[in-house]
Every structure is written in C-alpha cells, then in structure tokens.
Amino acid sequence: MPSKASVWYYFRERTYEDIKANYEAGIKISEGAAMMTGTTVKHQILGTAWPGHFNKPLAEAMYANIKKVGMPVWDDKDMALARGVQTLVEAPKKDNSGKPIDGLRTAIDTIKGSVPFSWGGGSDDIADISWNLPTIVLRYPANIPGTKGHHWADAIAMATPIAHKGSLAGAEATAMTLLDLFTKPSLLAEAKSYYTNVQTKDVKYIPFITEKDPPAIHLNKEIQNTYRPLLEKYYYDPTKYGTYLEQLGITYPTLPVKQ
C-alpha cells in the first residue's frame, strides 16, 4: 500500500454556480474518504475555465468584415484532399446545422444570435478573459469539415494550403476589426456598454483560482523534456524550403486510400 496517492477530477457544468457546487461536493467527498480511512487529504486547483459570454457589438462588426474578406478560393487540389479525408474518416453527410459536408465550404455562414442552450464547447481560459473585458472568438475556415475533434485526421490540413488560405482570411478579418476599434469610437463605446449593461449586469465574475494556487507548470514537464528534442527535426525551415510539405517531401495532394 503506497503512503501517498493522487487523483485528478474534472468538474464540468454550464454555470459558475453549478461548477462551484460540484467542486465543493468533490472536496467534501474527499474529506469524508480521508476520515473513514484515517488519512489526510490536500487539494490543488490545476486549471479552471468559466463559461464564456462574448460581445455582441464586436461580433457584429467582425461579421461585417468577414463578409468583406469572403471565403478562401479553393482549387481542385484543396477540394480533392478534403473529400479524400472525409471519405477516409467516414464523415457525416451533414453538419450539426443540417448543411451538407462535401469538400470545403464555399459560402459564409449567417450570423446567429445568442444560443439558448449550448451542448458545450472547448474548455478555454478565453472565457475568463471575456468576463474581464469585451471579447469575441473568431472561427475561420482552415480545416477540413467533418473530421472528429481530438483525432489525428483533424490535424491533416495544418501543413497544407487549406490551413494557409483559411488563416490568411481569418487574419484579414481580425485586422479589419482592430482597425474599426481604433478608428470608430462608437464601436468601442457600444462594446463597453454591452459588457457593462448586459453581460455583467446580473452576473459578476469570481475567479476559481486564488493567489494561493500556484500555476501548474509541472504538468507534462517530463513528457516535454523527452519529446521536444525529437520534434526539432520537424521544425519548418523557411530558408531552405518554400513550403512545409516540400520539406517533408510530400506531393500535394496525397490522397488517403481507405483500406
């Protein structure tokens, strides 16, 4: 029987109050277990994320710029790779909104209002930032639709023109929105007004992490020390190669073959 043991829990809910209630219940359970076994227990918060609330005026301004930039111009090679990957991973025929999944998207989606019921999303501390100042998040077309998150196929596009074209479009929309904020005082005032009078009118941000919680910089330290040197040979060298695919010796598109 080891003298010490550790366990990691992830408490996930839709509101701060529910997350906090789950966390406090976990603390009580661990303390009860310690009492039953005649042992002691200590707790450490490794990371937290509030549910996000993003800024409507900024989102509307960003959407106007997205329409000005337009979608990337995909060529036959881009479409061929996307459809090949979708066939390989048996991607669904339609996305969650009912739109067909066939190659790469060519039309800009419509702007939507607030979501009354969310099925969840990524756990990201950008949500905590959104409760401290007006914030928005841009999703840009730099990946192949229909792949599964946290799956190797979801990373295929990263070294291809698909990601390059999509990232450029996203960067243009972001830069144009920043220029709007610098040159249009009314937009900045609207964003601040929404943050003060709508978003934080009834909900006040209370961080989970306190000054007593040290940053969890020890996580994955051994793994990183092992693999970081092995990854160096895969770093892109723009002084020798025009593209990363050229450095890897891959002809674009190299289409997957389903076994």
Tab-separated table of C-alpha atoms in Angstrom:
chain	number	residue	atom	x	y	z
A	1	MET	CA	0.000	0.000	0.000
A	2	PRO	CA	1.640	3.306	-1.059
A	3	SER	CA	1.954	6.017	1.563
A	4	LYS	CA	0.711	8.654	-0.879
A	5	ALA	CA	-1.710	8.694	-3.806
A	6	SER	CA	-3.175	11.351	-6.072
A	7	VAL	CA	-6.286	11.604	-8.230
A	8	TRP	CA	-7.445	14.220	-10.764
A	9	TYR	CA	-11.053	15.290	-11.291
A	10	TYR	CA	-12.632	17.487	-13.940
A	11	PHE	CA	-15.811	19.238	-12.777
A	12	ARG	CA	-17.763	20.463	-15.784
A	13	GLU	CA	-21.081	22.331	-15.849
A	14	ARG	CA	-22.818	25.210	-17.657
A	15	THR	CA	-22.759	27.934	-14.993
A	16	TYR	CA	-20.290	29.171	-12.407
A	17	GLU	CA	-22.685	28.296	-9.588
A	18	ASP	CA	-23.074	24.689	-10.755
A	19	ILE	CA	-19.344	24.244	-11.339
A	20	LYS	CA	-18.605	25.601	-7.860
A	21	ALA	CA	-21.248	23.307	-6.304
A	22	ASN	CA	-19.698	20.258	-7.988
A	23	TYR	CA	-16.227	21.289	-6.870
A	24	GLU	CA	-17.336	21.803	-3.270
A	25	ALA	CA	-19.099	18.415	-3.301
A	26	GLY	CA	-15.867	16.810	-4.525
A	27	ILE	CA	-13.940	18.436	-1.674
A	28	LYS	CA	-16.423	17.122	0.913
A	29	ILE	CA	-16.329	13.615	-0.561
A	30	SER	CA	-12.539	13.531	-0.428
A	31	GLU	CA	-12.528	14.787	3.156
A	32	GLY	CA	-15.102	12.136	4.104
A	33	ALA	CA	-12.985	9.421	2.479
A	34	ALA	CA	-9.949	10.629	4.415
A	35	MET	CA	-11.865	10.492	7.695
A	36	MET	CA	-13.066	6.933	7.002
A	37	THR	CA	-9.551	5.698	6.241
A	38	GLY	CA	-7.710	7.629	8.942
A	39	THR	CA	-5.665	9.556	6.388
A	40	THR	CA	-5.244	13.187	5.338
A	41	VAL	CA	-6.063	14.904	2.082
A	42	LYS	CA	-4.858	18.058	0.331
A	43	HIS	CA	-6.365	19.795	-2.713
A	44	GLN	CA	-4.841	21.764	-5.567
A	45	ILE	CA	-6.587	23.541	-8.442
A	46	LEU	CA	-4.698	22.860	-11.676
A	47	GLY	CA	-6.822	24.952	-14.009
A	48	THR	CA	-10.274	26.458	-14.445
A	49	ALA	CA	-12.494	27.920	-17.139
A	50	TRP	CA	-15.650	29.950	-16.761
A	51	PRO	CA	-18.497	29.549	-19.270
A	52	GLY	CA	-17.900	32.184	-21.942
A	53	HIS	CA	-20.050	35.210	-22.764
A	54	PHE	CA	-18.889	37.097	-25.827
A	55	ASN	CA	-19.567	40.612	-27.026
A	56	LYS	CA	-22.450	41.186	-29.450
A	57	PRO	CA	-21.374	44.567	-30.985
A	58	LEU	CA	-17.846	43.278	-31.585
A	59	ALA	CA	-19.199	40.068	-33.121
A	60	GLU	CA	-21.438	42.033	-35.479
A	61	ALA	CA	-18.511	44.239	-36.523
A	62	MET	CA	-16.348	41.173	-37.094
A	63	TYR	CA	-19.069	39.525	-39.175
A	64	ALA	CA	-19.300	42.576	-41.420
A	65	ASN	CA	-15.575	42.282	-42.082
A	66	ILE	CA	-15.830	38.526	-42.671
A	67	LYS	CA	-18.305	39.264	-45.454
A	68	LYS	CA	-15.911	41.826	-46.964
A	69	VAL	CA	-12.994	39.369	-46.907
A	70	GLY	CA	-15.033	36.469	-48.246
A	71	MET	CA	-14.196	32.785	-48.251
A	72	PRO	CA	-10.822	31.499	-49.490
A	73	VAL	CA	-10.638	30.449	-53.132
A	74	TRP	CA	-10.177	26.690	-53.003
A	75	ASP	CA	-8.662	24.936	-56.015
A	76	ASP	CA	-9.241	21.370	-57.223
A	77	LYS	CA	-6.327	20.063	-55.136
A	78	ASP	CA	-7.780	21.512	-51.930
A	79	MET	CA	-11.182	20.005	-52.659
A	80	ALA	CA	-9.683	16.647	-53.583
A	81	LEU	CA	-7.787	16.362	-50.310
A	82	ALA	CA	-10.816	17.425	-48.262
A	83	ARG	CA	-13.117	14.899	-49.918
A	84	GLY	CA	-10.478	12.176	-49.662
A	85	VAL	CA	-10.098	12.730	-45.909
A	86	GLN	CA	-13.873	12.889	-45.426
A	87	THR	CA	-14.210	9.548	-47.201
A	88	LEU	CA	-11.390	8.032	-45.153
A	89	VAL	CA	-12.871	9.021	-41.768
A	90	GLU	CA	-16.452	8.344	-42.890
A	91	ALA	CA	-17.501	11.921	-42.156
A	92	PRO	CA	-21.224	12.581	-41.699
A	93	LYS	CA	-23.155	13.811	-44.721
A	94	LYS	CA	-24.403	16.889	-42.848
A	95	ASP	CA	-23.113	19.090	-40.043
A	96	ASN	CA	-24.979	19.998	-36.842
A	97	SER	CA	-26.866	22.780	-38.612
A	98	GLY	CA	-28.018	20.468	-41.398
A	99	LYS	CA	-25.665	21.793	-44.072
A	100	PRO	CA	-24.075	19.213	-46.421
A	101	ILE	CA	-20.471	18.162	-45.772
A	102	ASP	CA	-18.798	17.817	-49.158
A	103	GLY	CA	-15.264	19.100	-49.543
A	104	LEU	CA	-14.592	22.627	-48.281
A	105	ARG	CA	-17.159	25.288	-47.510
A	106	THR	CA	-17.512	27.982	-50.156
A	107	ALA	CA	-20.157	30.216	-48.569
A	108	ILE	CA	-20.050	32.354	-45.428
A	109	ASP	CA	-22.451	31.249	-42.737
A	110	THR	CA	-25.133	33.600	-41.443
A	111	ILE	CA	-24.659	35.438	-38.171
A	112	LYS	CA	-26.621	33.894	-35.319
A	113	GLY	CA	-27.997	35.266	-32.090
A	114	SER	CA	-27.341	34.045	-28.588
A	115	VAL	CA	-27.576	30.320	-28.000
A	116	PRO	CA	-30.367	29.480	-25.511
A	117	PHE	CA	-28.976	26.003	-24.846
A	118	SER	CA	-25.395	25.038	-25.572
A	119	TRP	CA	-24.152	21.486	-25.931
A	120	GLY	CA	-20.809	22.719	-24.666
A	121	GLY	CA	-17.504	23.535	-26.260
A	122	GLY	CA	-13.813	23.709	-25.617
A	123	SER	CA	-12.614	24.433	-22.081
A	124	ASP	CA	-10.528	27.529	-22.593
A	125	ASP	CA	-9.497	30.399	-20.339
A	126	ILE	CA	-10.526	32.850	-23.073
A	127	ALA	CA	-13.909	32.595	-21.322
A	128	ASP	CA	-12.360	34.053	-18.154
A	129	ILE	CA	-10.976	36.924	-20.223
A	130	SER	CA	-14.463	37.543	-21.627
A	131	TRP	CA	-15.692	38.325	-18.111
A	132	ASN	CA	-12.970	40.939	-17.616
A	133	LEU	CA	-13.242	42.901	-20.861
A	134	PRO	CA	-15.250	42.767	-24.120
A	135	THR	CA	-14.135	39.658	-26.026
A	136	ILE	CA	-15.007	37.703	-29.160
A	137	VAL	CA	-13.715	34.480	-30.720
A	138	LEU	CA	-13.215	34.006	-34.462
A	139	ARG	CA	-13.512	30.599	-36.108
A	140	TYR	CA	-12.001	30.642	-39.576
A	141	PRO	CA	-12.065	28.043	-42.399
A	142	ALA	CA	-8.631	26.471	-42.003
A	143	ASN	CA	-9.589	22.836	-41.558
A	144	ILE	CA	-11.457	20.031	-43.316
A	145	PRO	CA	-15.130	19.824	-42.269
A	146	GLY	CA	-16.434	16.547	-40.880
A	147	THR	CA	-13.357	15.304	-39.038
A	148	LYS	CA	-13.611	14.431	-35.348
A	149	GLY	CA	-12.038	16.598	-32.687
A	150	HIS	CA	-9.042	15.145	-30.799
A	151	HIS	CA	-8.404	12.785	-33.745
A	152	TRP	CA	-5.286	12.569	-35.910
A	153	ALA	CA	-7.326	13.330	-39.043
A	154	ASP	CA	-8.265	16.685	-37.539
A	155	ALA	CA	-4.624	17.767	-37.917
A	156	ILE	CA	-4.063	16.737	-41.556
A	157	ALA	CA	-4.868	20.159	-43.039
A	158	MET	CA	-2.440	22.077	-40.832
A	159	ALA	CA	0.535	21.769	-43.200
A	160	THR	CA	-1.496	22.321	-46.384
A	161	PRO	CA	-2.703	25.306	-48.426
A	162	ILE	CA	-6.131	24.765	-46.858
A	163	ALA	CA	-4.870	25.981	-43.484
A	164	HIS	CA	-2.742	28.713	-45.076
A	165	LYS	CA	-5.621	30.177	-47.082
A	166	GLY	CA	-8.062	29.946	-44.181
A	167	SER	CA	-5.614	31.517	-41.729
A	168	LEU	CA	-4.983	34.427	-44.096
A	169	ALA	CA	-8.715	35.069	-44.386
A	170	GLY	CA	-9.065	34.966	-40.595
A	171	ALA	CA	-6.104	37.317	-40.147
A	172	GLU	CA	-7.591	39.825	-42.597
A	173	ALA	CA	-10.955	39.853	-40.800
A	174	THR	CA	-9.197	40.255	-37.446
A	175	ALA	CA	-7.011	43.137	-38.677
A	176	MET	CA	-10.003	44.938	-40.194
A	177	THR	CA	-11.929	44.628	-36.931
A	178	LEU	CA	-8.981	46.020	-34.979
A	179	LEU	CA	-8.863	48.979	-37.354
A	180	ASP	CA	-12.568	49.537	-36.739
A	181	LEU	CA	-11.936	49.655	-32.990
A	182	PHE	CA	-9.071	52.137	-33.471
A	183	THR	CA	-10.969	54.426	-35.847
A	184	LYS	CA	-14.595	54.155	-34.706
A	185	PRO	CA	-15.070	55.349	-31.115
A	186	SER	CA	-18.767	54.494	-31.340
A	187	LEU	CA	-17.985	50.785	-31.792
A	188	LEU	CA	-15.761	50.772	-28.722
A	189	ALA	CA	-18.483	52.553	-26.735
A	190	GLU	CA	-21.108	50.017	-27.864
A	191	ALA	CA	-18.845	47.121	-26.893
A	192	LYS	CA	-18.233	48.581	-23.423
A	193	SER	CA	-21.927	49.339	-22.972
A	194	TYR	CA	-22.910	45.754	-23.803
A	195	TYR	CA	-20.282	44.416	-21.405
A	196	THR	CA	-21.423	46.679	-18.555
A	197	ASN	CA	-25.180	46.869	-19.062
A	198	VAL	CA	-25.976	43.415	-20.455
A	199	GLN	CA	-23.270	40.831	-19.829
A	200	THR	CA	-22.178	41.784	-16.316
A	201	LYS	CA	-25.377	43.477	-15.170
A	202	ASP	CA	-26.537	40.491	-13.123
A	203	VAL	CA	-23.545	38.111	-13.276
A	204	LYS	CA	-20.291	39.056	-11.537
A	205	TYR	CA	-17.047	37.262	-12.279
A	206	ILE	CA	-15.487	35.390	-9.357
A	207	PRO	CA	-12.289	33.542	-10.311
A	208	PHE	CA	-11.822	29.989	-9.088
A	209	ILE	CA	-8.070	30.385	-8.849
A	210	THR	CA	-6.800	32.381	-5.893
A	211	GLU	CA	-3.436	33.889	-5.027
A	212	LYS	CA	-2.719	30.717	-3.027
A	213	ASP	CA	-2.994	28.444	-6.090
A	214	PRO	CA	0.414	28.101	-7.816
A	215	PRO	CA	0.495	27.792	-11.630
A	216	ALA	CA	0.551	24.118	-12.644
A	217	ILE	CA	3.750	24.457	-14.669
A	218	HIS	CA	4.879	20.994	-13.588
A	219	LEU	CA	2.261	19.267	-15.743
A	220	ASN	CA	3.718	17.330	-18.696
A	221	LYS	CA	7.231	18.517	-17.868
A	222	GLU	CA	8.789	15.055	-18.214
A	223	ILE	CA	6.944	14.344	-21.467
A	224	GLN	CA	8.023	17.673	-22.955
A	225	ASN	CA	11.641	17.153	-21.911
A	226	THR	CA	11.579	13.780	-23.682
A	227	TYR	CA	9.868	14.728	-26.928
A	228	ARG	CA	10.839	18.357	-27.524
A	229	PRO	CA	14.328	17.449	-28.811
A	230	LEU	CA	12.800	14.763	-31.061
A	231	LEU	CA	10.405	17.317	-32.569
A	232	GLU	CA	13.147	19.746	-33.549
A	233	LYS	CA	13.977	17.880	-36.759
A	234	TYR	CA	10.393	18.534	-37.909
A	235	TYR	CA	10.520	22.304	-37.433
A	236	TYR	CA	9.871	24.191	-40.662
A	237	ASP	CA	12.959	25.835	-42.194
A	238	PRO	CA	11.776	28.666	-44.500
A	239	THR	CA	15.370	29.398	-45.566
A	240	LYS	CA	15.589	26.052	-47.398
A	241	TYR	CA	12.019	25.223	-48.423
A	242	GLY	CA	9.153	27.121	-49.978
A	243	THR	CA	6.547	25.142	-48.037
A	244	TYR	CA	6.442	22.694	-45.159
A	245	LEU	CA	5.096	19.999	-47.496
A	246	GLU	CA	8.183	20.463	-49.673
A	247	GLN	CA	10.374	19.994	-46.597
A	248	LEU	CA	8.523	16.772	-45.749
A	249	GLY	CA	8.802	15.556	-49.350
A	250	ILE	CA	5.023	15.264	-49.763
A	251	THR	CA	3.271	15.894	-53.071
A	252	TYR	CA	0.059	17.878	-52.672
A	253	PRO	CA	-2.491	16.460	-52.560
A	254	THR	CA	-1.520	12.985	-51.472
A	255	LEU	CA	-4.901	11.355	-51.161
A	256	PRO	CA	-5.584	8.779	-48.441
A	257	VAL	CA	-6.552	5.301	-49.522
A	258	LYS	CA	-9.154	3.553	-47.405
A	259	GLN	CA	-8.081	0.019	-46.514
